[in-house]
CSV table of C-alpha atoms and ligand atoms in Angstrom, one decimal:
chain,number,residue,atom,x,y,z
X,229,UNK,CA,0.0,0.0,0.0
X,230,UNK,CA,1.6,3.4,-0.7
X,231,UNK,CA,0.4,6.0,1.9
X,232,UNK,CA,1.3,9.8,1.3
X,233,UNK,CA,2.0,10.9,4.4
X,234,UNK,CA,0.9,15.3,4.9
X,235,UNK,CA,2.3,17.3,7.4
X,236,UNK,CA,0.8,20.4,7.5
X,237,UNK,CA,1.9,24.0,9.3
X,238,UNK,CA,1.2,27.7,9.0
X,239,UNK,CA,2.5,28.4,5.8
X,240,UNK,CA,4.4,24.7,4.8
X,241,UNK,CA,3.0,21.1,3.6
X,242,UNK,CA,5.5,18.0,3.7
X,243,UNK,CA,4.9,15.2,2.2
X,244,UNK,CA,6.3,11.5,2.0
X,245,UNK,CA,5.0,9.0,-0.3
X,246,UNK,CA,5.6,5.6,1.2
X,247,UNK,CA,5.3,2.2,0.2
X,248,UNK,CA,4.2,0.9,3.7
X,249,UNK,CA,5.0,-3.3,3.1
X,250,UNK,CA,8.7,-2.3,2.1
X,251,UNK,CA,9.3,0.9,3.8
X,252,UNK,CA,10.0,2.4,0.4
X,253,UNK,CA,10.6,6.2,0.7
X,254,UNK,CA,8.6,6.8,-3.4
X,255,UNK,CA,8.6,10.9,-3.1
X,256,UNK,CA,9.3,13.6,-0.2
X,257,UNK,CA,9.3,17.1,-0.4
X,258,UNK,CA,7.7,20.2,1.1
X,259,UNK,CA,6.1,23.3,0.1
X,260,UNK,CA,7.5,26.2,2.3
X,261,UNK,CA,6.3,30.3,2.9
X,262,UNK,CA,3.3,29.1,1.4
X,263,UNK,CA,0.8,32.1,1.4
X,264,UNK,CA,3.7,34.5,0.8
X,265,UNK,CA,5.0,35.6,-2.7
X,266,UNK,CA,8.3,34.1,-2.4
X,267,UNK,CA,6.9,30.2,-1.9
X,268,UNK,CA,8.9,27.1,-3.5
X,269,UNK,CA,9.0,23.4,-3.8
X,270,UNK,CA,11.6,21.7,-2.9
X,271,UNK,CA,11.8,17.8,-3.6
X,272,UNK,CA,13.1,14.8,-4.9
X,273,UNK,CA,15.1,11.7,-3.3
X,274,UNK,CA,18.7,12.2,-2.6
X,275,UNK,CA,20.9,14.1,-4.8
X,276,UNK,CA,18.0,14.2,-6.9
X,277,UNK,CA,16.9,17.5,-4.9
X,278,UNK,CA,15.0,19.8,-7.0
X,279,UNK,CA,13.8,23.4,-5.9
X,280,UNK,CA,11.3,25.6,-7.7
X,281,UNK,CA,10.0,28.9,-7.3
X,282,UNK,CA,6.6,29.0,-7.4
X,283,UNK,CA,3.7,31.2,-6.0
X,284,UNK,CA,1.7,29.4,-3.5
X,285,UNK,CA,-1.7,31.0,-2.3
X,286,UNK,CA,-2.3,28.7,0.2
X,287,UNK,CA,-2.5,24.9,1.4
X,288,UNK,CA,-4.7,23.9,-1.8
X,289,UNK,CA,-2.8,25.1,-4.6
X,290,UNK,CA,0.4,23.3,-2.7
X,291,UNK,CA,-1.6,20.4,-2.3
X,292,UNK,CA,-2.5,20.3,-6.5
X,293,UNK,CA,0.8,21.4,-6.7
X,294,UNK,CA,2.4,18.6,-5.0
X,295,UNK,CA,-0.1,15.7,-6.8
X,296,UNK,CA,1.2,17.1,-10.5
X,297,UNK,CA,4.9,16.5,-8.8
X,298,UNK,CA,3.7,13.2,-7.5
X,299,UNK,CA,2.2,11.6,-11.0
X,300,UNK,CA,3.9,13.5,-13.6
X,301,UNK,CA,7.0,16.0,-14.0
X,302,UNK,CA,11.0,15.1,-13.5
X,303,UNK,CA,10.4,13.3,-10.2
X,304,UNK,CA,7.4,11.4,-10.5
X,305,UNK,CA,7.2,8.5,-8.0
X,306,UNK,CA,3.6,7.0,-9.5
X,307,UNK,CA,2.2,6.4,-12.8
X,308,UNK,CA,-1.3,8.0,-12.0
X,309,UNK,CA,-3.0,9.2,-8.8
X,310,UNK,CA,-5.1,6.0,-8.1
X,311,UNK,CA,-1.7,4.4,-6.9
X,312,UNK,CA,-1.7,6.7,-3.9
X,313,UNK,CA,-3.5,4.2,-1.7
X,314,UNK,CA,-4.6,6.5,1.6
X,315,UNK,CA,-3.3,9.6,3.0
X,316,UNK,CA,-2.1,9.8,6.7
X,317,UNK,CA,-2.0,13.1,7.9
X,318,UNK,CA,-0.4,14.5,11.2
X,319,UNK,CA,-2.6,16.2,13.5
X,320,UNK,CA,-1.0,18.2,16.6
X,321,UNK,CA,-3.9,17.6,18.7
X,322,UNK,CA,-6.4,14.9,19.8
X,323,UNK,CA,-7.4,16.1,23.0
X,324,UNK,CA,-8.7,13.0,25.2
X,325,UNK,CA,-11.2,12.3,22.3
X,326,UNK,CA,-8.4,10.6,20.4
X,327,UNK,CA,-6.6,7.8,22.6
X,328,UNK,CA,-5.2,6.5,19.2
X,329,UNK,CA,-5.6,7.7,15.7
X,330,UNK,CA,-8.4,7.5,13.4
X,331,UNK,CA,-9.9,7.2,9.7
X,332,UNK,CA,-11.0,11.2,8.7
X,333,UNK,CA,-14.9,11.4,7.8
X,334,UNK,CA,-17.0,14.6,8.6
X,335,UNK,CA,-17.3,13.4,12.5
X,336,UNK,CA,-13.5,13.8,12.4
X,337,UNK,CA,-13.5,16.9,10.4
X,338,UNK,CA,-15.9,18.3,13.3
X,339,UNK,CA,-13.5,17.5,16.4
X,340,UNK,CA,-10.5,18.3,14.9
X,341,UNK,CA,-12.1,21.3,14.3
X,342,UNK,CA,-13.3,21.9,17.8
X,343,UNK,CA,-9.9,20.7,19.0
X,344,UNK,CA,-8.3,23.7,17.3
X,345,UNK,CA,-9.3,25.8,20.9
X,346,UNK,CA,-6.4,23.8,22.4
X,347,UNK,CA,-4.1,24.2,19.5
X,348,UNK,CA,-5.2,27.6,17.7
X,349,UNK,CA,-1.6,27.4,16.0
X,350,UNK,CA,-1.6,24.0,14.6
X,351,UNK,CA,-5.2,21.7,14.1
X,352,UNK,CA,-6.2,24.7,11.6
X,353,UNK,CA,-3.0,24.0,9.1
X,354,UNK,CA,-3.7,20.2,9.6
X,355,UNK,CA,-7.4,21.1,9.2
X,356,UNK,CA,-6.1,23.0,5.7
X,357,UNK,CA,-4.0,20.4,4.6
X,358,UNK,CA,-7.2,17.8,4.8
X,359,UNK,CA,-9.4,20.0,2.9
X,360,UNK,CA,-7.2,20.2,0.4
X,361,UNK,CA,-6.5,16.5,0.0
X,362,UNK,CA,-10.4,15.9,0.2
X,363,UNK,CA,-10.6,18.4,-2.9
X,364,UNK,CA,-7.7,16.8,-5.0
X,365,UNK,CA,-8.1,13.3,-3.9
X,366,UNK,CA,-11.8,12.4,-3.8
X,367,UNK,CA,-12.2,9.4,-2.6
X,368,UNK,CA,-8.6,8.5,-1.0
X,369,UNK,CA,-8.8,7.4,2.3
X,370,UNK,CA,-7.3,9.5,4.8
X,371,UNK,CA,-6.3,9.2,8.4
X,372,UNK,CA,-5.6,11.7,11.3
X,373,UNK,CA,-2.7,10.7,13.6
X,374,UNK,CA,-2.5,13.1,16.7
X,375,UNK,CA,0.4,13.9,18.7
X,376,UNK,CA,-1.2,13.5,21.5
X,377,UNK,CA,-2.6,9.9,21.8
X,378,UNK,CA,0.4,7.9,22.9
X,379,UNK,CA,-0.3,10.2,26.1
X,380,UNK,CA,-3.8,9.2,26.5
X,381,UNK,CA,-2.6,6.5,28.7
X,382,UNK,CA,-1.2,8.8,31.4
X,383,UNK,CA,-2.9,8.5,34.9
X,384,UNK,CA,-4.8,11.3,36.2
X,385,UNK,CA,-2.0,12.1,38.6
X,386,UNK,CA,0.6,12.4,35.7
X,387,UNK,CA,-2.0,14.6,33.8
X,388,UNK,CA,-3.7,17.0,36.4
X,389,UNK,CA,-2.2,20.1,37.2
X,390,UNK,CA,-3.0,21.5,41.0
X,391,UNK,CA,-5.0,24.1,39.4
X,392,UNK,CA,-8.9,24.9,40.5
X,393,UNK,CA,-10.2,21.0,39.0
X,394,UNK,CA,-13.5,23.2,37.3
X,395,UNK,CA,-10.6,24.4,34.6
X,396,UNK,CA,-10.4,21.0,33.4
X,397,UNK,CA,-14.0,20.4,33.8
X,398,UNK,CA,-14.9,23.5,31.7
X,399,UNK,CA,-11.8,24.4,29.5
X,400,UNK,CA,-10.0,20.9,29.5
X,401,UNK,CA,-6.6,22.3,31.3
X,402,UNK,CA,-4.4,19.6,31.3
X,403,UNK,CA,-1.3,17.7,30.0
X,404,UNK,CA,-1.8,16.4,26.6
X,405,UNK,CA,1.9,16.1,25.6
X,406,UNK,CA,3.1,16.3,22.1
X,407,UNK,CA,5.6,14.5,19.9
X,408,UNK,CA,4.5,11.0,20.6
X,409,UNK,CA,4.3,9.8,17.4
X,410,UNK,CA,8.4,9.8,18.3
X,411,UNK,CA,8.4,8.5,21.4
X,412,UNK,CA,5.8,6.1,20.3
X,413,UNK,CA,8.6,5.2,17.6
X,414,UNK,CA,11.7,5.3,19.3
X,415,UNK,CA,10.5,3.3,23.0
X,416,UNK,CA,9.3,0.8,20.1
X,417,UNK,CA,12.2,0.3,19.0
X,418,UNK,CA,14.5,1.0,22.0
X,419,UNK,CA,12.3,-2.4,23.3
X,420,UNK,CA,13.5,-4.6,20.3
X,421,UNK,CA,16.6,-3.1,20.3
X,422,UNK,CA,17.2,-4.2,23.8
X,423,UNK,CA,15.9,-7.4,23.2
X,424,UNK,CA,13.0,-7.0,25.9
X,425,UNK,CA,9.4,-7.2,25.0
X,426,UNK,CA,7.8,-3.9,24.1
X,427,UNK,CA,5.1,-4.6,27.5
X,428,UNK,CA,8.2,-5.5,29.6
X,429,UNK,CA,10.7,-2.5,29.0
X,430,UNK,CA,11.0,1.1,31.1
X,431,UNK,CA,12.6,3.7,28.3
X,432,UNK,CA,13.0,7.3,29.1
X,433,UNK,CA,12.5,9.0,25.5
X,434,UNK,CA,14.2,12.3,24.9
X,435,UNK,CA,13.1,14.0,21.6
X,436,UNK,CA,15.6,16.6,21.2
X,437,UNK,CA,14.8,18.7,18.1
X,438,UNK,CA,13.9,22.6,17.3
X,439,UNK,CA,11.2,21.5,19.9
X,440,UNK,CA,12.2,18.9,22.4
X,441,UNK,CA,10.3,16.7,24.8
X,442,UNK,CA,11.3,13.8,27.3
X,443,UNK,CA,9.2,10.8,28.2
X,444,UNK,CA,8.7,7.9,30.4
X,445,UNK,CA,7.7,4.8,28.8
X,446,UNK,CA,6.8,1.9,30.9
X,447,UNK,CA,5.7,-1.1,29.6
X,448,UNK,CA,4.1,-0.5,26.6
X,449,UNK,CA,2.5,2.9,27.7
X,450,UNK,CA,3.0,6.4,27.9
X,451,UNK,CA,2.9,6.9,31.9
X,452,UNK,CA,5.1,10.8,32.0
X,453,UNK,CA,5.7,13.2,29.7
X,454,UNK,CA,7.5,16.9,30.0
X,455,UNK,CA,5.4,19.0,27.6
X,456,UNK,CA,2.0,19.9,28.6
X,457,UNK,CA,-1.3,21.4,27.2
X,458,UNK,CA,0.4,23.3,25.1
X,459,UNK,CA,4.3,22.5,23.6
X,460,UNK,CA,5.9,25.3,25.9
X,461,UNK,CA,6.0,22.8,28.9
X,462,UNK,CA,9.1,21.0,30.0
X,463,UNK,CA,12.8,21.5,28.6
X,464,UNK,CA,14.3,24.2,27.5
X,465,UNK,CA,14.2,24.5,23.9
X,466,UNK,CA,15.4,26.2,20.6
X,467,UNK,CA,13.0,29.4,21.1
X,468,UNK,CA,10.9,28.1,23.6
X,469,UNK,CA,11.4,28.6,27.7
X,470,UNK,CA,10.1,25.4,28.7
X,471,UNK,CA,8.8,25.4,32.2
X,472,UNK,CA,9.0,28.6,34.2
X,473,UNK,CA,7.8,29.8,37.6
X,474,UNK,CA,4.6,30.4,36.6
X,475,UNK,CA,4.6,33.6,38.2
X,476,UNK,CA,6.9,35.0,36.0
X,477,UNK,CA,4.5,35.4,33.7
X,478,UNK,CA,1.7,38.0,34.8
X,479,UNK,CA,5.0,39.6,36.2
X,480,UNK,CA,6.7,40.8,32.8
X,481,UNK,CA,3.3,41.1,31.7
X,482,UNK,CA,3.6,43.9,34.0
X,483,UNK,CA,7.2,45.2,33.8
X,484,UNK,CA,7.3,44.9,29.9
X,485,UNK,CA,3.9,46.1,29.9
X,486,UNK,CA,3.2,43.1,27.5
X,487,UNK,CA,-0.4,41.5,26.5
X,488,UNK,CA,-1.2,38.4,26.2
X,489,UNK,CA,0.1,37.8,22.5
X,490,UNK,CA,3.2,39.8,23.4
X,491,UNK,CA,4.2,37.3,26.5
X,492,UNK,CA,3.3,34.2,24.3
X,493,UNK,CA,5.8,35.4,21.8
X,494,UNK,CA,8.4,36.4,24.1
X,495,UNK,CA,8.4,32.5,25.9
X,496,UNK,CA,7.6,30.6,22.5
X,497,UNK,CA,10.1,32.6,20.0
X,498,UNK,CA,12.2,34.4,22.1
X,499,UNK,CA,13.8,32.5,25.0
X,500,UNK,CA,15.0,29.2,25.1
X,501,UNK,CA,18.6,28.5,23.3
X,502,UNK,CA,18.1,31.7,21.4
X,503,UNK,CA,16.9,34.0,24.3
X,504,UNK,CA,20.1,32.8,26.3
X,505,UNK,CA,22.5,33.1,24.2
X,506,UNK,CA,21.4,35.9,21.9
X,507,UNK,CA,22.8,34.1,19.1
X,508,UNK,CA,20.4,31.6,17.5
X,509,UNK,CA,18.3,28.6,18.1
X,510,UNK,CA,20.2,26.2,16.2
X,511,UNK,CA,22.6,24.6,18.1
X,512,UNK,CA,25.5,24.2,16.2
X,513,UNK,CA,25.7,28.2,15.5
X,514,UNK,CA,25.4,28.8,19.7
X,515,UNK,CA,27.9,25.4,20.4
X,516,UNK,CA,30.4,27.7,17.2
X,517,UNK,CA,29.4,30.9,19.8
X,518,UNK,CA,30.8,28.9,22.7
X,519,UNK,CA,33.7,27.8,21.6
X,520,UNK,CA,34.9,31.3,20.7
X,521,UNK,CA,34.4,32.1,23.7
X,522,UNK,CA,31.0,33.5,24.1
X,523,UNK,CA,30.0,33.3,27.6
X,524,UNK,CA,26.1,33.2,27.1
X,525,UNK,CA,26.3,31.2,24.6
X,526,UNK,CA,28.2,28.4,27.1
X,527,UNK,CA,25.5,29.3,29.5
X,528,UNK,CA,22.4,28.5,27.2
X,529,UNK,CA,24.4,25.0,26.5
X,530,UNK,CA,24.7,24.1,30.0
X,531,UNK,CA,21.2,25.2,31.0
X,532,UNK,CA,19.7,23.1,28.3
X,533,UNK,CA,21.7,20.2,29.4
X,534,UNK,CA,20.8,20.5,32.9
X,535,UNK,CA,17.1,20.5,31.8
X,536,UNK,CA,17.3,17.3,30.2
X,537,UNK,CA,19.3,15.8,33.0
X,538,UNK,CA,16.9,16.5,35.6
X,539,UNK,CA,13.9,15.2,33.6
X,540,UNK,CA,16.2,11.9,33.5
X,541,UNK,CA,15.9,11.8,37.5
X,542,UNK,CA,12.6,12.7,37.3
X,543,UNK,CA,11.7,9.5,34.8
X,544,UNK,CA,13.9,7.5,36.6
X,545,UNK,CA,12.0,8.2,39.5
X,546,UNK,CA,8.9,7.6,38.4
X,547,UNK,CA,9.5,4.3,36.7
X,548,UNK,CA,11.4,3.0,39.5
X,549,UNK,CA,14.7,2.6,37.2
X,550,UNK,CA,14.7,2.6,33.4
X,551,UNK,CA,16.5,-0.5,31.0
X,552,UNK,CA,17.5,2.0,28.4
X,553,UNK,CA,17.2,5.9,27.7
X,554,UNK,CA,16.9,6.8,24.2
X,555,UNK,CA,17.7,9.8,21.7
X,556,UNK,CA,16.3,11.1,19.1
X,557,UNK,CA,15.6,14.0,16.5
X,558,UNK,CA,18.2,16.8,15.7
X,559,UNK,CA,20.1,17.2,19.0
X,560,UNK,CA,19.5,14.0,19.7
X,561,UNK,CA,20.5,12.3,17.1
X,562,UNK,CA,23.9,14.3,16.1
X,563,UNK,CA,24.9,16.0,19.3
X,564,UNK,CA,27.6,14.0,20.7
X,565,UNK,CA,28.7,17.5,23.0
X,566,UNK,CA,24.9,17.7,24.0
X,567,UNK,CA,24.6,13.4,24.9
X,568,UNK,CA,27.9,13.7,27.0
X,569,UNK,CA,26.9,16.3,29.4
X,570,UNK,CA,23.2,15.7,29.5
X,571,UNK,CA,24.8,12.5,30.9
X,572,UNK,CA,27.9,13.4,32.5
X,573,UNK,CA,27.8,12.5,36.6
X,574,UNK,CA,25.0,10.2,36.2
X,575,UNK,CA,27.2,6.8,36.7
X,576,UNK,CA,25.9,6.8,40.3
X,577,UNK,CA,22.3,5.9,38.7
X,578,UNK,CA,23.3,3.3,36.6
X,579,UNK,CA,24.5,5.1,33.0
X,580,UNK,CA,27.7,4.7,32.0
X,581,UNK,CA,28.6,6.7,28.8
X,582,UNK,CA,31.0,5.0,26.3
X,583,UNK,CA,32.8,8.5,25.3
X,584,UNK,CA,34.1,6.3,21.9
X,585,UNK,CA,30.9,5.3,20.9
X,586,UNK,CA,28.9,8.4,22.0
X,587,UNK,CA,31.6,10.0,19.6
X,588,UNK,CA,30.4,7.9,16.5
X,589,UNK,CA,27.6,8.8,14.1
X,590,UNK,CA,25.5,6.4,12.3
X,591,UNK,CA,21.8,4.9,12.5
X,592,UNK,CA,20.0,3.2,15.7
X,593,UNK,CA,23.4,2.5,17.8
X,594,UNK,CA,24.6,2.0,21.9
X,595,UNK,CA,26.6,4.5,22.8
X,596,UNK,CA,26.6,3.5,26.7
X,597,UNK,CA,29.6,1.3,27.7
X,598,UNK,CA,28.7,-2.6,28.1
X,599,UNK,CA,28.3,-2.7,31.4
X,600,UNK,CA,26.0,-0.1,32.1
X,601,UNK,CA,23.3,-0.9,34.0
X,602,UNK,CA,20.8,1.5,32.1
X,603,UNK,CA,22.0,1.3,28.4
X,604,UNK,CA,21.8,4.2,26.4
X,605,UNK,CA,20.7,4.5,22.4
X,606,UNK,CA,20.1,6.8,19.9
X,607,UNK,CA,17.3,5.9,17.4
X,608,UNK,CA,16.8,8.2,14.6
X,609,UNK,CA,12.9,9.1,14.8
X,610,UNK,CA,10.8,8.3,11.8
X,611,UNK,CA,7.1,9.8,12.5
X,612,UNK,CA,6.3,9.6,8.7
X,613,UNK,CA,6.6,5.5,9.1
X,614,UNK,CA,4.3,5.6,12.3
X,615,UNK,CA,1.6,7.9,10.1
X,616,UNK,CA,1.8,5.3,7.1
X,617,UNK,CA,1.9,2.3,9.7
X,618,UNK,CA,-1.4,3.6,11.4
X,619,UNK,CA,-3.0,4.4,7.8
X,620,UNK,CA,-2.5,1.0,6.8
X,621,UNK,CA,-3.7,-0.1,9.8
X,622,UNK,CA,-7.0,1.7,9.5
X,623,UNK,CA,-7.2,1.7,6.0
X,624,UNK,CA,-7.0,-2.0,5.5
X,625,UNK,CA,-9.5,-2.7,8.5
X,626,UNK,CA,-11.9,-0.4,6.5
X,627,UNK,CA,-11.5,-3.2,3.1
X,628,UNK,CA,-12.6,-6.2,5.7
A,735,LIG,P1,12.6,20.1,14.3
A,735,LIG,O1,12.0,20.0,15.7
A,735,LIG,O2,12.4,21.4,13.7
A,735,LIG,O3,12.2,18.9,13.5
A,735,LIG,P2,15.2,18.9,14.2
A,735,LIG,O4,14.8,17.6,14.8
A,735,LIG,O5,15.6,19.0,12.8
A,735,LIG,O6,14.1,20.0,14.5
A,735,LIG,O7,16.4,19.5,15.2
A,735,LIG,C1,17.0,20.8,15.0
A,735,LIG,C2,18.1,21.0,15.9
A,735,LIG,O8,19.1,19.9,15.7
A,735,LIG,C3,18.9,22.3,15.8
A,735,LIG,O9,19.1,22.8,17.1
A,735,LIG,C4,20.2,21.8,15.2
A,735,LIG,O10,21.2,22.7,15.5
A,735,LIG,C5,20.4,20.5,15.8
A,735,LIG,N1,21.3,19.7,15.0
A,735,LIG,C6,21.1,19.2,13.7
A,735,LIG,N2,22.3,18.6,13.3
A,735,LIG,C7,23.2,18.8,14.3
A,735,LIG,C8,24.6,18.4,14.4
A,735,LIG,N3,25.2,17.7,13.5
A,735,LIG,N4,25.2,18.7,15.6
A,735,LIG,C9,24.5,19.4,16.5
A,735,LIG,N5,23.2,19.8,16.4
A,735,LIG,C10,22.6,19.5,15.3
């Protein structure tokens, strides 16, 4: 079955075309500053990588945009459209209406819709990107797969915050988490990896990317995670603050004579690694800061390690132990620096770093030494293949 997989934000569309049996990548690319003059296309496999200029209006002239590239044109991936089996699209939120995810028909369309309260920023884009497949596609099956259901499983006392309890009742305040597609991945494979069944294992997931989330996985279920109802929980990030003393907030509301937009901007795009060091929010230009000697940049490095560190404790706490810790996305994955000394002091707890291996890059890998107790990994993260997996899934239940 070949699944096109849509992930959809303000003003981009990224696609994957998969062939789900044989894991076959058939077609990625993505449509970026869509709704802005100065929109393009980049795509194609490999060295292959194309890039064209071309005006996009919005999320339905990518979409017919990106079928044309699909079927025809000097990367086509498919003879004709009807070999695009389903569509699996990525939806940020599920609320607790979603446990897992779910074929798209107009009840779908509804709550996604009415889900958009608790993620103004991203269920309308996914919301776009669905109308526009609808319009282009009539007649594909599609499927919504939400960030937020590998959380569903998280007991009221990991999901409550001490706030009045008539917020939740009214408004739904409370921890959804995000980015568990990836730790759904990852703690998937960190089982088989480890050779322990999947309903066995304790992993501690740590999503390092642009946005970054940790969580405790215990087996088979979601049971901790750092983000909350809204991404800005938890660790420190690239723009993001992570979590603050709440109090903080009315209070440079106040000072900075800021409303409501303004202080949501301030923690969201301006803090984090780039509010820190003044530099950026990619770490490799603040780790290049660092080394020539820029003190805040140093300072936002150690900060963000220390944040991961103590949600390690935390997890480690709350599972009682953990077989393996795993890492993932951009910082995860390629940020030897980062893995040391989010690490670095925690032999006393069972994980032992092996600096050799830790130095090495590749694909899934150990980089703890062999006789660490807690054995640490890094899995690259592959949320596309858990889309298509869940299409397929749904889509072939739908044919029975
Ligand atoms: P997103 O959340 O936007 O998907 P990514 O998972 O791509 O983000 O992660 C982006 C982060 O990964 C950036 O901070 C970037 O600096 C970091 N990163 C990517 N490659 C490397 C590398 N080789 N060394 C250190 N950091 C890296």
């Amino acid at each position: 079955m070949n699944v096109l997989v849509i992930n959809a934000g303000s003003s981009s569309l990224k696609y994957q075309l998969m062939n789900v049996e044989t894991q076959e990548i058939l077609a990625i690319g993505i449509c970026e500053k869509v709704g802005s003059g100065d929109s393009f296309h980049k795509y194609g496999l490999g060295d292959a990588e194309r890039l064209d200029e071309t005006p996009l209006k919005d999320h339905d002239e990518a979409m017919a945009l990106v079928i044309e590239a699909l079927v025809d044109g000097p990367a086509k991936a498919v003879g004709s459209l009807s070999e695009i089996d389903a569509v699996g699209h990525r939806v940020v939120q599920g609320g607790q209406h979603y446990p897992v995810s779910t074929v798209i028909d107009e009840e779908a369309i509804e709550k996604i819709t009415e889900l958009s309260v608790l993620a103004p920023l991203h269920n309308p884009p996914a919301l776009m990107g669905i109308h526009a497949c609808r319009k282009h596609m009539p007649g594909v099956p599609m499927v919504a797969v939400f960030d937020t259901s590998f959380f569903q499983t998280l007991e009221p006392k990991a999901y409550m915050y001490p706030l009045p309890y008539e917020l939740y009742e009214k408004h739904g305040v409370r921890k959804y988490g995000m980015h568990g597609t990836s730790h759904r991945y990852v703690s998937e494979r960190a089982a088989d990896v480890l050779g322990i069944p999947y309903g066995k294992a304790r992993v501690i997931t740590l999503h390092l990317g642009n946005g970054c989330s940790a969580s405790a996985v215990k087996e088979g279920i979601a049971v901790d995670t750092s983000m909350g109802l809204t991404p800005l929980d938890g660790l420190m990030m690239g723009t993001r603050c992570g979590a603050i003393d709440p109090a903080i907030v009315p209070f440079v509301m106040e000072c900075e004579g800021l409303d409501t937009n303004g202080v949501n901007n301030l923690m969201n795009k301006k803090s984090g690694l780039l509010g820190i060091s003044g530099v950026s929010n990619d770490l490799r230009s603040v780790q290049e800061a660092a080394e020539a000697g820029n003190g805040r940049a140093a300072l936002a490095i150690d900060m963000y390690a220390k944040a991961v560190k103590k949600y390690v404790g935390i997890y480690l706490a709350v599972m009682g132990g953990a077989d393996g810790i795993v890492f993932t996305a951009g910082i995860g994955e390629n940020s030897a620096m980062m893995r040391e000394k989010i690490l670095e002091g925690l032999e006393g707890l069972g994980i032992v770093l092996d600096a050799g291996k830790n130095a090495l890059r590749g694909g899934e890998r150990f980089i703890s030494a062999d006789d660490s107790p807690v054995k640490v990994m890094v899995i690259p993260t592959n949320e596309e293949y858990m889309i298509a997996r869940d299409t397929f899934d749904l889509v072939s239940a739908l044919s029975k």
